């Protein structure tokens, strides 16, 4: 499953983007009972859980009736060559599950080639950060009560079955939860509204939920295993972080503000109006668009595979003092960095600026070398 077509079939990506993306839920049953979208089976999940050094109480969590289970209830101290560490105990975890707890394996997106591929695809498609969490529960177990998420969700049922209840209400573009504890859970239950739809998920089924949509899920007819892919693009808040350093290059933003009562307030009002105009012009500039594009690309860094025992050959460059050609887009940041280095390896640049396409970096360095701004060292 390496493309959006694979994930959404038989629906087309264009149909999804026009009718559902950010708008309303979508259930896509596995075609003709095929299990082509299953990312994880029981054997693979057992094998992952068995790699004890992967897990801590933060990335392997347990919940029961919507409440987190304390780490000391399912973790134990283990002696290692580096000293004692606390890890989930397979025996304790299984006892907790027998008592009705749900296991949540967080940050699982890099643990198998299949999970890595679908996460990479979603990062590229939506210019977003993407996380994969695995949920394992048994018949009659509901991990969480009605709630919403702060990100879009693609849930893929991989083993067993689970019934999802989708509620009528939706929180409008939420960026925070209403809090924690019993009062927060009661608040969520009151605000979810009536059940709008029940979806029975079978292996290979996909369920899409936009950010803020109230839902809960219950395992039925035995054990259940599903993967939740959370997709979180940037939103308007990023402008505040990116605009500040850009604005501070303009002396107008470094000047003192006049007292609020000077000229009956006219002086301050005029200065604020001027600064607002400058911010508007800055936000609309091509250079600032490049800054936002770079912030998006940082959410989806290149993750090259290891290629041992091959040893990399490094290509060194040095700046000559001449100005390089103008480079547009995120590669500009890398060339600006290169011009400040007495000596650097192209491969090190590619590793450091992993949010920039490697082809763009190589092209920028080649252009600077042809212009005489860089020379082989």
Tab-separated table of C-alpha atoms in Angstrom:
chain	number	residue	atom	x	y	z
A	1	UNK	CA	0.000	0.000	0.000
A	2	UNK	CA	2.268	2.728	-1.286
A	3	UNK	CA	-0.170	5.139	-2.931
A	4	UNK	CA	-3.373	6.912	-1.973
A	5	UNK	CA	-5.055	4.880	-4.737
A	6	UNK	CA	-4.151	1.679	-2.880
A	7	UNK	CA	-5.490	3.016	0.421
A	8	UNK	CA	-8.784	4.347	-0.924
A	9	UNK	CA	-9.715	1.865	-3.670
A	10	UNK	CA	-12.269	1.599	-5.130
A	11	UNK	CA	-12.784	5.310	-4.373
A	12	UNK	CA	-10.445	7.583	-6.329
A	13	UNK	CA	-8.223	10.158	-4.605
A	14	UNK	CA	-10.038	12.942	-6.471
A	15	UNK	CA	-13.387	11.759	-5.089
A	16	UNK	CA	-11.963	11.582	-1.594
A	17	UNK	CA	-10.387	15.056	-1.744
A	18	UNK	CA	-13.539	16.686	-3.103
A	19	UNK	CA	-16.161	14.916	-0.976
A	20	UNK	CA	-14.558	13.742	2.267
A	21	UNK	CA	-11.144	15.238	3.055
A	22	UNK	CA	-11.676	17.448	6.093
A	23	UNK	CA	-15.451	17.232	5.604
A	24	UNK	CA	-17.082	13.956	6.614
A	25	UNK	CA	-16.289	10.342	7.559
A	26	UNK	CA	-15.787	7.600	5.012
A	27	UNK	CA	-15.924	3.810	5.411
A	28	UNK	CA	-14.262	1.775	2.655
A	29	UNK	CA	-14.890	-1.980	2.954
A	30	UNK	CA	-12.203	-4.347	1.700
A	31	UNK	CA	-13.095	-5.202	-1.901
A	32	UNK	CA	-14.600	-8.701	-2.261
A	33	UNK	CA	-13.236	-9.665	1.123
A	34	UNK	CA	-9.667	-9.037	-0.049
A	35	UNK	CA	-7.198	-8.171	2.655
A	36	UNK	CA	-4.811	-6.088	0.536
A	37	UNK	CA	-4.799	-3.167	2.969
A	38	UNK	CA	-3.925	-5.186	6.051
A	39	UNK	CA	-0.674	-3.813	7.468
A	40	UNK	CA	-0.092	-6.066	10.444
A	41	UNK	CA	-1.029	-9.636	11.392
A	42	UNK	CA	-0.933	-11.355	14.771
A	43	UNK	CA	2.411	-13.049	14.157
A	44	UNK	CA	4.104	-9.793	13.199
A	45	UNK	CA	2.582	-7.910	16.124
A	46	UNK	CA	3.629	-10.633	18.572
A	47	UNK	CA	7.126	-10.453	17.130
A	48	UNK	CA	7.257	-6.694	17.627
A	49	UNK	CA	5.994	-6.922	21.200
A	50	UNK	CA	8.620	-9.576	21.844
A	51	UNK	CA	11.421	-7.116	21.047
A	52	UNK	CA	11.459	-5.895	24.629
A	53	UNK	CA	14.072	-3.171	24.127
A	54	UNK	CA	11.698	-1.320	21.787
A	55	UNK	CA	9.135	-0.613	24.483
A	56	UNK	CA	8.720	1.661	27.468
A	57	UNK	CA	5.646	2.790	29.397
A	58	UNK	CA	5.430	5.821	27.095
A	59	UNK	CA	5.217	4.028	23.749
A	60	UNK	CA	3.425	0.898	24.998
A	61	UNK	CA	0.417	2.059	26.971
A	62	UNK	CA	-2.645	0.366	28.386
A	63	UNK	CA	-6.116	1.743	29.026
A	64	UNK	CA	-9.230	0.320	30.669
A	65	UNK	CA	-12.672	1.885	30.365
A	66	UNK	CA	-11.139	5.059	29.011
A	67	UNK	CA	-8.610	5.451	31.821
A	68	UNK	CA	-4.840	4.955	31.497
A	69	UNK	CA	-3.397	2.109	33.530
A	70	UNK	CA	-0.475	3.078	35.755
A	71	UNK	CA	2.900	1.921	34.460
A	72	UNK	CA	3.740	-0.047	37.601
A	73	UNK	CA	0.692	-2.268	36.975
A	74	UNK	CA	2.140	-3.716	33.769
A	75	UNK	CA	5.861	-2.827	33.819
A	76	UNK	CA	8.779	-4.375	35.699
A	77	UNK	CA	12.412	-3.546	36.338
A	78	UNK	CA	14.831	-5.460	34.124
A	79	UNK	CA	18.582	-5.739	34.614
A	80	UNK	CA	20.650	-4.900	31.519
A	81	UNK	CA	24.371	-4.407	30.919
A	82	UNK	CA	23.718	-0.654	31.154
A	83	UNK	CA	21.913	-1.038	34.484
A	84	UNK	CA	18.294	-1.478	35.566
A	85	UNK	CA	15.552	-0.287	33.208
A	86	UNK	CA	11.763	-0.386	33.480
A	87	UNK	CA	9.976	-2.108	30.615
A	88	UNK	CA	6.528	-3.562	29.991
A	89	UNK	CA	6.323	-7.115	31.294
A	90	UNK	CA	4.764	-9.510	28.737
A	91	UNK	CA	3.200	-11.520	31.562
A	92	UNK	CA	1.702	-8.459	33.253
A	93	UNK	CA	0.516	-6.983	29.956
A	94	UNK	CA	-1.382	-10.170	29.134
A	95	UNK	CA	-2.924	-10.330	32.594
A	96	UNK	CA	-4.154	-6.751	32.173
A	97	UNK	CA	-5.598	-7.627	28.764
A	98	UNK	CA	-7.375	-10.649	30.255
A	99	UNK	CA	-8.979	-8.209	32.696
A	100	UNK	CA	-10.280	-6.076	29.812
A	101	UNK	CA	-7.449	-3.634	29.079
A	102	UNK	CA	-6.501	-2.394	25.613
A	103	UNK	CA	-2.870	-2.290	24.479
A	104	UNK	CA	-1.761	0.751	22.486
A	105	UNK	CA	1.585	0.520	20.716
A	106	UNK	CA	2.503	4.098	19.861
A	107	UNK	CA	5.129	5.358	17.420
A	108	UNK	CA	4.972	2.158	15.381
A	109	UNK	CA	5.365	3.796	11.976
A	110	UNK	CA	8.996	2.746	11.517
A	111	UNK	CA	8.744	-0.805	12.851
A	112	UNK	CA	7.831	-2.635	9.636
A	113	UNK	CA	8.366	-1.838	5.935
A	114	UNK	CA	4.601	-1.852	5.375
A	115	UNK	CA	3.877	0.684	8.129
A	116	UNK	CA	6.784	2.842	7.006
A	117	UNK	CA	5.549	2.874	3.410
A	118	UNK	CA	1.994	3.963	4.225
A	119	UNK	CA	3.225	6.642	6.655
A	120	UNK	CA	5.632	8.024	4.056
A	121	UNK	CA	2.854	8.087	1.466
A	122	UNK	CA	0.514	10.043	3.738
A	123	UNK	CA	3.273	12.516	4.680
A	124	UNK	CA	3.906	13.277	1.029
A	125	UNK	CA	0.224	13.425	0.065
A	126	UNK	CA	-0.916	15.764	2.839
A	127	UNK	CA	2.338	17.623	3.709
A	128	UNK	CA	1.779	16.424	7.252
A	129	UNK	CA	3.356	14.689	10.197
A	130	UNK	CA	2.054	11.127	10.403
A	131	UNK	CA	2.082	8.673	13.306
A	132	UNK	CA	0.992	5.043	13.418
A	133	UNK	CA	-0.498	3.566	16.589
A	134	UNK	CA	-1.555	-0.065	16.944
A	135	UNK	CA	-4.591	-0.962	19.093
A	136	UNK	CA	-5.143	-4.486	20.406
A	137	UNK	CA	-8.252	-5.416	22.399
A	138	UNK	CA	-10.669	-8.261	23.036
A	139	UNK	CA	-14.385	-8.823	22.621
A	140	UNK	CA	-16.572	-6.425	24.530
A	141	UNK	CA	-13.711	-4.044	25.344
A	142	UNK	CA	-13.956	-0.300	24.684
A	143	UNK	CA	-10.654	1.490	25.257
A	144	UNK	CA	-12.030	5.035	25.164
A	145	UNK	CA	-15.432	6.616	25.525
A	146	UNK	CA	-16.777	9.176	23.043
A	147	UNK	CA	-13.979	11.555	22.063
A	148	UNK	CA	-12.466	13.452	19.158
A	149	UNK	CA	-8.920	13.666	17.844
A	150	UNK	CA	-6.749	16.681	17.033
A	151	UNK	CA	-5.790	15.161	13.684
A	152	UNK	CA	-7.377	13.371	10.759
A	153	UNK	CA	-7.545	9.599	11.184
A	154	UNK	CA	-7.212	6.685	8.775
A	155	UNK	CA	-8.028	3.519	10.729
A	156	UNK	CA	-7.207	0.188	9.067
A	157	UNK	CA	-8.581	-3.010	10.548
A	158	UNK	CA	-5.947	-5.733	10.251
A	159	UNK	CA	-7.241	-8.630	12.372
A	160	UNK	CA	-10.625	-9.416	13.906
A	161	UNK	CA	-13.538	-6.998	13.892
A	162	UNK	CA	-14.422	-3.772	15.641
A	163	UNK	CA	-17.553	-1.632	15.707
A	164	UNK	CA	-17.004	2.111	15.545
A	165	UNK	CA	-19.749	4.479	16.608
A	166	UNK	CA	-19.692	7.839	14.870
A	167	UNK	CA	-21.591	10.589	16.657
A	168	UNK	CA	-23.500	13.475	15.165
A	169	UNK	CA	-21.363	16.296	16.506
A	170	UNK	CA	-17.944	17.563	15.537
A	171	UNK	CA	-15.570	19.913	17.324
A	172	UNK	CA	-14.605	22.726	14.969
A	173	UNK	CA	-10.911	22.422	14.034
A	174	UNK	CA	-9.768	21.629	17.615
A	175	UNK	CA	-6.148	22.198	18.624
A	176	UNK	CA	-6.537	21.248	22.314
A	177	UNK	CA	-8.465	18.721	24.407
A	178	UNK	CA	-10.946	19.858	27.075
A	179	UNK	CA	-8.690	18.461	29.797
A	180	UNK	CA	-8.189	15.108	31.492
A	181	UNK	CA	-9.929	12.990	34.069
A	182	UNK	CA	-13.524	12.086	34.765
A	183	UNK	CA	-14.885	15.603	34.241
A	184	UNK	CA	-13.319	15.803	30.769
A	185	UNK	CA	-14.736	12.388	29.808
A	186	UNK	CA	-18.197	13.458	31.005
A	187	UNK	CA	-17.904	16.682	29.000
A	188	UNK	CA	-16.983	14.756	25.854
A	189	UNK	CA	-19.869	12.316	26.310
A	190	UNK	CA	-22.342	15.194	26.744
A	191	UNK	CA	-21.099	17.003	23.659
A	192	UNK	CA	-20.818	14.041	21.287
A	193	UNK	CA	-24.481	14.112	20.397
A	194	UNK	CA	-26.524	11.084	19.275
A	195	UNK	CA	-24.993	8.163	17.391
A	196	UNK	CA	-25.053	8.959	13.679
A	197	UNK	CA	-23.655	5.711	12.271
A	198	UNK	CA	-22.249	2.367	13.360
A	199	UNK	CA	-19.456	0.947	11.220
A	200	UNK	CA	-18.405	-2.679	11.530
A	201	UNK	CA	-14.747	-2.874	10.545
A	202	UNK	CA	-13.373	-6.117	9.093
A	203	UNK	CA	-9.802	-6.940	7.970
A	204	UNK	CA	-8.768	-4.664	5.136
A	205	UNK	CA	-11.501	-2.074	5.874
A	206	UNK	CA	-10.499	1.583	6.069
A	207	UNK	CA	-12.280	4.277	8.077
A	208	UNK	CA	-11.489	7.955	7.584
A	209	UNK	CA	-12.464	10.479	10.272
A	210	UNK	CA	-11.821	14.215	9.925
A	211	UNK	CA	-10.275	16.067	12.840
A	212	UNK	CA	-12.757	16.764	15.624
A	213	UNK	CA	-15.311	14.051	14.737
A	214	UNK	CA	-16.691	12.363	17.866
A	215	UNK	CA	-16.351	8.569	17.896
A	216	UNK	CA	-15.595	5.489	19.968
A	217	UNK	CA	-14.899	1.838	19.127
A	218	UNK	CA	-15.685	-1.597	20.578
A	219	UNK	CA	-14.105	-4.972	19.764
A	220	UNK	CA	-16.670	-7.639	18.858
A	221	UNK	CA	-16.570	-11.396	18.266
A	222	UNK	CA	-13.073	-11.973	19.630
A	223	UNK	CA	-9.720	-10.219	19.496
A	224	UNK	CA	-9.186	-7.124	17.366
A	225	UNK	CA	-6.090	-5.482	15.911
A	226	UNK	CA	-6.142	-2.205	14.038
A	227	UNK	CA	-3.726	0.518	13.010
A	228	UNK	CA	-4.625	4.172	13.418
A	229	UNK	CA	-2.746	6.567	11.158
A	230	UNK	CA	-2.933	10.136	12.452
A	231	UNK	CA	-2.368	12.858	9.854
A	232	UNK	CA	-1.517	16.339	11.152
A	233	UNK	CA	-0.743	19.076	8.607
A	234	UNK	CA	0.337	22.568	9.622
A	235	UNK	CA	-2.329	25.160	10.346
A	236	UNK	CA	-2.423	28.938	10.822
A	237	UNK	CA	-0.592	28.939	14.172
A	238	UNK	CA	2.672	28.238	12.336
A	239	UNK	CA	2.550	31.786	10.947
A	240	UNK	CA	3.192	33.299	14.375
A	241	UNK	CA	6.398	31.301	14.791
A	242	UNK	CA	7.646	31.929	11.260
A	243	UNK	CA	6.669	35.589	10.995
A	244	UNK	CA	8.589	36.734	14.078
A	245	UNK	CA	12.146	36.078	12.841
A	246	UNK	CA	11.241	37.296	9.363
A	247	UNK	CA	9.638	40.490	10.687
A	248	UNK	CA	12.588	41.266	12.932
A	249	UNK	CA	14.725	41.828	9.836
A	250	UNK	CA	12.667	45.008	9.306
A	251	UNK	CA	13.785	47.906	11.575
A	252	UNK	CA	10.141	49.001	11.912
A	253	UNK	CA	9.489	45.980	14.154
A	254	UNK	CA	12.492	46.796	16.324
A	255	UNK	CA	11.478	50.403	16.990
A	256	UNK	CA	9.812	51.437	20.284
A	257	UNK	CA	6.030	51.735	20.269
A	258	UNK	CA	4.698	55.212	21.205
A	259	UNK	CA	2.717	55.610	24.463
A	260	UNK	CA	-0.943	54.694	24.114
A	261	UNK	CA	-2.149	58.162	25.195
A	262	UNK	CA	0.075	60.220	22.872
A	263	UNK	CA	-1.963	62.339	20.420
A	264	UNK	CA	-5.126	60.863	21.851
A	265	UNK	CA	-3.972	57.377	20.829
A	266	UNK	CA	-3.474	58.296	17.191
A	267	UNK	CA	0.301	57.705	17.267
A	268	UNK	CA	-0.016	54.121	18.528
A	269	UNK	CA	-2.936	53.342	16.230
A	270	UNK	CA	-0.964	54.603	13.245
A	271	UNK	CA	2.116	52.602	14.165
A	272	UNK	CA	0.097	49.402	14.665
A	273	UNK	CA	-1.658	49.901	11.337
A	274	UNK	CA	1.722	50.307	9.650
A	275	UNK	CA	3.112	47.168	11.285
A	276	UNK	CA	-0.014	45.237	10.321
A	277	UNK	CA	0.425	46.323	6.708
A	278	UNK	CA	4.057	45.233	6.769
A	279	UNK	CA	3.079	41.842	8.196
A	280	UNK	CA	0.476	41.403	5.490
A	281	UNK	CA	3.015	42.177	2.774
A	282	UNK	CA	5.547	39.850	4.376
A	283	UNK	CA	3.076	36.965	4.638
A	284	UNK	CA	2.177	37.391	0.949
A	285	UNK	CA	5.793	37.463	-0.250
A	286	UNK	CA	7.338	34.581	-2.232
A	287	UNK	CA	10.170	34.386	0.322
A	288	UNK	CA	7.713	33.761	3.163
A	289	UNK	CA	5.897	31.176	1.107
A	290	UNK	CA	9.234	29.388	0.846
A	291	UNK	CA	9.532	29.516	4.652
A	292	UNK	CA	6.137	27.855	5.028
A	293	UNK	CA	7.044	25.290	2.367
A	294	UNK	CA	10.218	24.458	4.288
A	295	UNK	CA	8.212	24.038	7.500
A	296	UNK	CA	5.938	21.609	5.650
A	297	UNK	CA	8.878	19.681	4.245
A	298	UNK	CA	10.370	19.322	7.720
A	299	UNK	CA	7.309	17.222	8.575
A	300	UNK	CA	8.326	14.650	5.966
A	301	UNK	CA	12.102	14.228	6.053
A	302	UNK	CA	13.880	11.819	3.760
A	303	UNK	CA	14.544	8.536	5.550
A	304	UNK	CA	17.134	6.701	3.436
A	305	UNK	CA	17.736	3.053	4.188
A	306	UNK	CA	21.057	1.720	5.416
A	307	UNK	CA	23.261	0.232	2.717
A	308	UNK	CA	25.954	-1.574	4.717
A	309	UNK	CA	28.630	-2.788	4.222
A	310	UNK	CA	29.050	-0.173	1.492
A	311	UNK	CA	31.060	2.791	2.761
A	312	UNK	CA	29.961	6.176	1.464
A	313	UNK	CA	32.349	8.257	-0.638
A	314	UNK	CA	32.327	11.890	0.498
A	315	UNK	CA	32.560	14.837	-1.893
A	316	UNK	CA	34.059	17.936	-0.275
A	317	UNK	CA	33.528	21.556	-1.325
A	318	UNK	CA	34.782	24.941	-0.182
A	319	UNK	CA	33.352	28.415	-0.793
A	320	UNK	CA	35.449	30.712	-3.015
A	321	UNK	CA	33.977	34.030	-1.904
A	322	UNK	CA	31.988	34.546	-5.094
A	323	UNK	CA	28.208	34.834	-4.900
A	324	UNK	CA	26.282	31.690	-5.909
A	325	UNK	CA	23.343	31.784	-8.342
A	326	UNK	CA	19.984	32.627	-6.792
A	327	UNK	CA	18.275	29.446	-5.599
A	328	UNK	CA	14.535	29.368	-4.982
A	329	UNK	CA	12.640	27.171	-2.601
A	330	UNK	CA	13.924	25.266	0.425
A	331	UNK	CA	17.319	24.528	-1.218
A	332	UNK	CA	18.152	28.209	-0.729
A	333	UNK	CA	18.611	27.596	2.989
A	334	UNK	CA	21.159	24.856	2.304
A	335	UNK	CA	23.173	26.991	-0.126
A	336	UNK	CA	23.191	29.887	2.348
A	337	UNK	CA	24.616	27.448	4.920
A	338	UNK	CA	27.208	26.122	2.460
A	339	UNK	CA	28.512	29.614	1.771
A	340	UNK	CA	29.374	30.033	5.459
A	341	UNK	CA	31.345	26.788	5.743
A	342	UNK	CA	35.136	26.688	5.274
A	343	UNK	CA	34.706	23.124	3.976
A	344	UNK	CA	31.756	20.737	3.814
A	345	UNK	CA	30.793	17.362	2.376
A	346	UNK	CA	27.894	17.263	-0.062
A	347	UNK	CA	26.676	14.073	1.604
A	348	UNK	CA	26.681	15.831	4.983
A	349	UNK	CA	24.590	18.659	3.509
A	350	UNK	CA	22.124	16.098	2.162
A	351	UNK	CA	21.926	14.478	5.613
A	352	UNK	CA	21.508	17.781	7.480
A	353	UNK	CA	18.873	19.219	5.157
A	354	UNK	CA	16.803	16.047	5.059
A	355	UNK	CA	13.626	18.042	4.474
A	356	UNK	CA	14.877	19.211	1.055
A	357	UNK	CA	14.731	16.970	-2.005
A	358	UNK	CA	18.154	15.471	-2.622
A	359	UNK	CA	17.931	16.286	-6.334
A	360	UNK	CA	17.360	19.975	-5.509
A	361	UNK	CA	20.406	20.052	-3.222
A	362	UNK	CA	22.645	18.418	-5.809
A	363	UNK	CA	21.401	20.797	-8.488
A	364	UNK	CA	22.033	23.834	-6.264
A	365	UNK	CA	25.593	22.724	-5.478
A	366	UNK	CA	26.273	21.955	-9.146
A	367	UNK	CA	25.016	25.412	-10.115
A	368	UNK	CA	27.191	27.080	-7.467
A	369	UNK	CA	30.223	25.097	-8.673
A	370	UNK	CA	29.647	26.077	-12.308
A	371	UNK	CA	29.336	29.731	-11.240
A	372	UNK	CA	32.633	29.516	-9.376
A	373	UNK	CA	31.083	30.062	-5.924
A	374	UNK	CA	32.086	26.547	-4.806
A	375	UNK	CA	35.148	24.476	-5.674
A	376	UNK	CA	36.049	20.853	-4.989
A	377	UNK	CA	38.198	20.599	-1.868
